[in-house]
mmCIF file of C-alpha atoms in Angstrom:
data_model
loop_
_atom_site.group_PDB
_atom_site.id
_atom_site.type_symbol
_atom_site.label_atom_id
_atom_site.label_comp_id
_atom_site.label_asym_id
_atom_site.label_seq_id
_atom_site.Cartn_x
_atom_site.Cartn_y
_atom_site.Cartn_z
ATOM 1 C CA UNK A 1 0.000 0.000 0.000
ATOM 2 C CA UNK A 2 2.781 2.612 1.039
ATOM 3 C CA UNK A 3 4.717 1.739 -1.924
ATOM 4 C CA UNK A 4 1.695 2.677 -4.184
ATOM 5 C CA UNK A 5 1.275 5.596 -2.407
ATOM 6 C CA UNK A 6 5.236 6.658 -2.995
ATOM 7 C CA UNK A 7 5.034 5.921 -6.632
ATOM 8 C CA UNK A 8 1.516 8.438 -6.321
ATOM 9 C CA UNK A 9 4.282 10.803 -4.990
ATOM 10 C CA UNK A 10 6.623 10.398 -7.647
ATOM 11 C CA UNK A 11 4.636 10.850 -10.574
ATOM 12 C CA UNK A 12 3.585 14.754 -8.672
ATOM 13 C CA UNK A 13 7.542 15.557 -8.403
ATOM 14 C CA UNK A 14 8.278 17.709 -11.113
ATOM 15 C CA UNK A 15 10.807 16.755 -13.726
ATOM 16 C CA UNK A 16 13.005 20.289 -12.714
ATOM 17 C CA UNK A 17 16.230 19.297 -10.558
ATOM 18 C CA UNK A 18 14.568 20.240 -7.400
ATOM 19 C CA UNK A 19 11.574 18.124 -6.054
ATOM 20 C CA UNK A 20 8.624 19.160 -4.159
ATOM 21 C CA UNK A 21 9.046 19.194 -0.680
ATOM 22 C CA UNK A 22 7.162 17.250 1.076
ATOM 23 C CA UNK A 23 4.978 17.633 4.610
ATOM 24 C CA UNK A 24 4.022 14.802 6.831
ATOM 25 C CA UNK A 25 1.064 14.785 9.701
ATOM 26 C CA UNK A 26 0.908 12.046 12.051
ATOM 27 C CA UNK A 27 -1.963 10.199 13.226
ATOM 28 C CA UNK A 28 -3.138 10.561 16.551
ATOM 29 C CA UNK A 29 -1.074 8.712 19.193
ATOM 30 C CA UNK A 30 2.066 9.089 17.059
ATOM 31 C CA UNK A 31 4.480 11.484 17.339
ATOM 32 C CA UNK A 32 6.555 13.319 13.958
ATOM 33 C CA UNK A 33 9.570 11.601 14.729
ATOM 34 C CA UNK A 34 8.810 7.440 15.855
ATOM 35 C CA UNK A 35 11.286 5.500 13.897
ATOM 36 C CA UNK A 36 9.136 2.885 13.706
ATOM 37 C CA UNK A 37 6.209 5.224 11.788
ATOM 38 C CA UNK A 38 6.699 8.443 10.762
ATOM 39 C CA UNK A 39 10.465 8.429 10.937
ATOM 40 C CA UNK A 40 10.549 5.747 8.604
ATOM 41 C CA UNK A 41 7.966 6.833 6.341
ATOM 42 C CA UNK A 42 9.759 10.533 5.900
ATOM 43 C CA UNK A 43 13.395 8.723 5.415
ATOM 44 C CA UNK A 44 11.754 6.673 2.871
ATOM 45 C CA UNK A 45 10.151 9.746 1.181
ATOM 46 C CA UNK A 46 13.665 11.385 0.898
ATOM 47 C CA UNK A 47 15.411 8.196 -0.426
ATOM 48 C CA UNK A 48 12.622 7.185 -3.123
ATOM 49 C CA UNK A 49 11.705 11.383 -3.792
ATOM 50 C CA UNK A 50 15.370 11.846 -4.817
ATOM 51 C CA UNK A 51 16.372 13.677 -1.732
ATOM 52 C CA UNK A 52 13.322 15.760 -1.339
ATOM 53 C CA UNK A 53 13.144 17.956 1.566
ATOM 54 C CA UNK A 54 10.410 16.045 3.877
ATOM 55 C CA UNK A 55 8.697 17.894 6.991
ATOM 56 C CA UNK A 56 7.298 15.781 9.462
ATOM 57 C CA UNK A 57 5.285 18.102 11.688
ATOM 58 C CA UNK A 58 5.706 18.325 15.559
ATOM 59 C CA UNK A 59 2.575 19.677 17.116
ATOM 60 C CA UNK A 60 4.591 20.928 20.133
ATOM 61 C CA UNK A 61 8.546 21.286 21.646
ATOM 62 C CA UNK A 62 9.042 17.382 21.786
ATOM 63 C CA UNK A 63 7.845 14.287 21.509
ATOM 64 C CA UNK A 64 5.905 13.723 24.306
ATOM 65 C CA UNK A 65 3.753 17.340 23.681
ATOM 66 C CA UNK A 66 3.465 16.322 20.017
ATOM 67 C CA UNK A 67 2.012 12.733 21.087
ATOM 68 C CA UNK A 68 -0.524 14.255 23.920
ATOM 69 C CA UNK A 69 -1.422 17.415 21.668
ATOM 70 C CA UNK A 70 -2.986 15.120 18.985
ATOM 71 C CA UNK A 71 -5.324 13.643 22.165
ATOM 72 C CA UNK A 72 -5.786 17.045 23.850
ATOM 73 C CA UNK A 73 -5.094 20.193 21.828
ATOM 74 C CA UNK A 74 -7.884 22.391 20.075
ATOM 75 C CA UNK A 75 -7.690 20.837 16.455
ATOM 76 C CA UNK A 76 -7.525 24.736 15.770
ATOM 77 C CA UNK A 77 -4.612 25.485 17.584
ATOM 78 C CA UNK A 78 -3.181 22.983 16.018
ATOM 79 C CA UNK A 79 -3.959 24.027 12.705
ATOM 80 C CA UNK A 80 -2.433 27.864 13.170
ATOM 81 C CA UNK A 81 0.500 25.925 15.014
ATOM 82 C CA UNK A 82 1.159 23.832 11.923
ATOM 83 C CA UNK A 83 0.350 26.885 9.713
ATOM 84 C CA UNK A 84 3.118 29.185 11.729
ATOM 85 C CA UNK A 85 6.017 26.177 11.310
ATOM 86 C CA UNK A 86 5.701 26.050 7.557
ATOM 87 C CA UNK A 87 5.223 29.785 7.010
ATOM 88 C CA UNK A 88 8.842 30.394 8.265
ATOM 89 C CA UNK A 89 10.337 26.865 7.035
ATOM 90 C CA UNK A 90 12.250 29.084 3.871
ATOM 91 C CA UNK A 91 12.577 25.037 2.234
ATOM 92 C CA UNK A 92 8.574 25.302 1.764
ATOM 93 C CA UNK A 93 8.123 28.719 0.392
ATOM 94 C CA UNK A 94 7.269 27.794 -2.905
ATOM 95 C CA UNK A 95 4.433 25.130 -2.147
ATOM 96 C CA UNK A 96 4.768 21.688 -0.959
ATOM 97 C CA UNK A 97 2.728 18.260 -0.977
ATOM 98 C CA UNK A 98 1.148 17.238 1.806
ATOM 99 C CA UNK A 99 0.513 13.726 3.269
ATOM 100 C CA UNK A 100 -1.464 12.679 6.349
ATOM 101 C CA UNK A 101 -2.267 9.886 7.676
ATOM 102 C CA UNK A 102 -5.513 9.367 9.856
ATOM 103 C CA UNK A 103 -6.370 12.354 11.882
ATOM 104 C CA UNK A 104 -3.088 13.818 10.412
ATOM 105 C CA UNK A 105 -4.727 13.767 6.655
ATOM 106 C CA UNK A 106 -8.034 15.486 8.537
ATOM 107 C CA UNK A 107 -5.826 18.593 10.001
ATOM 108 C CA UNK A 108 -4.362 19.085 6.373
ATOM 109 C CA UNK A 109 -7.335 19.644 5.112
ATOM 110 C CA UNK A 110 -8.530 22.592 7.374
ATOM 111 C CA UNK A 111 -4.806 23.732 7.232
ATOM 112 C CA UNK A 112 -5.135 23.631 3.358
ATOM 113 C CA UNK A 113 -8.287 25.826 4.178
ATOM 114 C CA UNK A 114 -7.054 28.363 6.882
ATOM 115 C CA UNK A 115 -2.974 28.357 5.295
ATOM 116 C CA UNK A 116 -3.071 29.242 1.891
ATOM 117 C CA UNK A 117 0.749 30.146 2.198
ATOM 118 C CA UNK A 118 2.896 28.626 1.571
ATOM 119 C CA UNK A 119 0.678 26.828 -1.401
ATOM 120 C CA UNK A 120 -0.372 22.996 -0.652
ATOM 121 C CA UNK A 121 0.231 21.463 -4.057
ATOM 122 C CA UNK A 122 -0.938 18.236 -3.620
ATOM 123 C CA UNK A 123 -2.809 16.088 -0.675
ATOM 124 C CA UNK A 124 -2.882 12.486 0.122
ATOM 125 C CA UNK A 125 -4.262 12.030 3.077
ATOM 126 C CA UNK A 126 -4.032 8.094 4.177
ATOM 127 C CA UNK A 127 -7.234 6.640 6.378
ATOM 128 C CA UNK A 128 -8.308 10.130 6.991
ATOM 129 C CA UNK A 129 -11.922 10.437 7.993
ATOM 130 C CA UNK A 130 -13.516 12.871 5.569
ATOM 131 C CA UNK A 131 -16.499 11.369 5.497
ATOM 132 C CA UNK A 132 -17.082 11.048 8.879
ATOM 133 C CA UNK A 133 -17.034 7.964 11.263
ATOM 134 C CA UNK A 134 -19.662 5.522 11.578
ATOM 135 C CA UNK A 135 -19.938 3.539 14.831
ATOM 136 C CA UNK A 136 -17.091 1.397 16.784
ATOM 137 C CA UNK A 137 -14.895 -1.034 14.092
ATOM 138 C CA UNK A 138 -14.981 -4.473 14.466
ATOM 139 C CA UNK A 139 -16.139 -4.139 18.156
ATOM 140 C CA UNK A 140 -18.871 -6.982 19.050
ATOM 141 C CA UNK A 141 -21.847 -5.088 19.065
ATOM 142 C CA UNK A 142 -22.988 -6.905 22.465
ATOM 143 C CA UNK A 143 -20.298 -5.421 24.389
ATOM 144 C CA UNK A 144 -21.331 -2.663 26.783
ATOM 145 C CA UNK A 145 -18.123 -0.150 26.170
ATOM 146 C CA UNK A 146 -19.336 -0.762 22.071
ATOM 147 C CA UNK A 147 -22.876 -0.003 23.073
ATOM 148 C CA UNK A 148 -21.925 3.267 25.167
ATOM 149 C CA UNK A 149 -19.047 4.554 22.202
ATOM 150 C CA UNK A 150 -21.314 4.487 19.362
ATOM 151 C CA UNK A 151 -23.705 6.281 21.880
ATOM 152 C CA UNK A 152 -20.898 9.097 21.763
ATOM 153 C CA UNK A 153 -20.889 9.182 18.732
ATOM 154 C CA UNK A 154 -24.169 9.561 17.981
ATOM 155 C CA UNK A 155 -24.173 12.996 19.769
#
């Protein structure tokens, strides 16, 4: 699946010396910079994207903030926070491509909305919800926490 999804990304780089850069939003209960998620997925973006410059955002001054702000911050506030880190990145000012995965692909969407510079070129956006969310996956539907989630998110 992830190698489809590079070979989506190499088709968008354009054919001048310098490629796109690229910008990367976790999921929530990731961080930017897991080596066993998003770490990997951005080195493997700069190896396959001919040493593209690849941003993998950090909602917050470490790991631990950028984990817990994707639970507890105002999506908002982490829209203008995302907005304010690639407005004085200079490697983005001419537009970027944008990948997110889960609740990370939902945030580049608004920030696509509220950031219109730098200029989001392109956006994948990996299990995002954009349709909305229907009930509790695969959770046996006589369970009482399955009952009482779906209940939530009814509201």
């Amino acid at each position: 699946m992830l190698s489809i999804l590079i070979f989506g990304f190499i088709l968008l780089v354009e054919c001048n010396s310098t490629p796109t850069p690229v910008v990367l939003w976790h999921g929530m209960g990731d961080s930017c910079c897991n080596p066993l998620s998003m770490g990997s997925v951005k080195k493997m973006l700069e190896k396959e994207l001919g040493g593209a410059y690849v941003l993998s955002l950090m909602i917050g001054n470490n790991i631990a903030s950028d984990t817990s702000n994707g639970f507890f911050m105002d999506v908002n506030e982490q829209i203008d926070f995302a907005c304010n880190t690639i407005q004085k990145d200079p490697n983005l000012q001419n537009g970027y491509h944008a990948m997110g995965f889960s609740q990370g692909g939902q945030f580049l969407r608004g920030l696509a909305q509220k950031c219109p510079q730098p200029p989001m070129k392109q956006l994948i956006s990996v299990g995002g919800q954009h349709q909305g969310v229907y009930g509790f996956p695969h959770c046996p539907g006589s369970w009482f926490i399955c009952k009482e989630v779906e209940k939530l998110l009814d509201m």
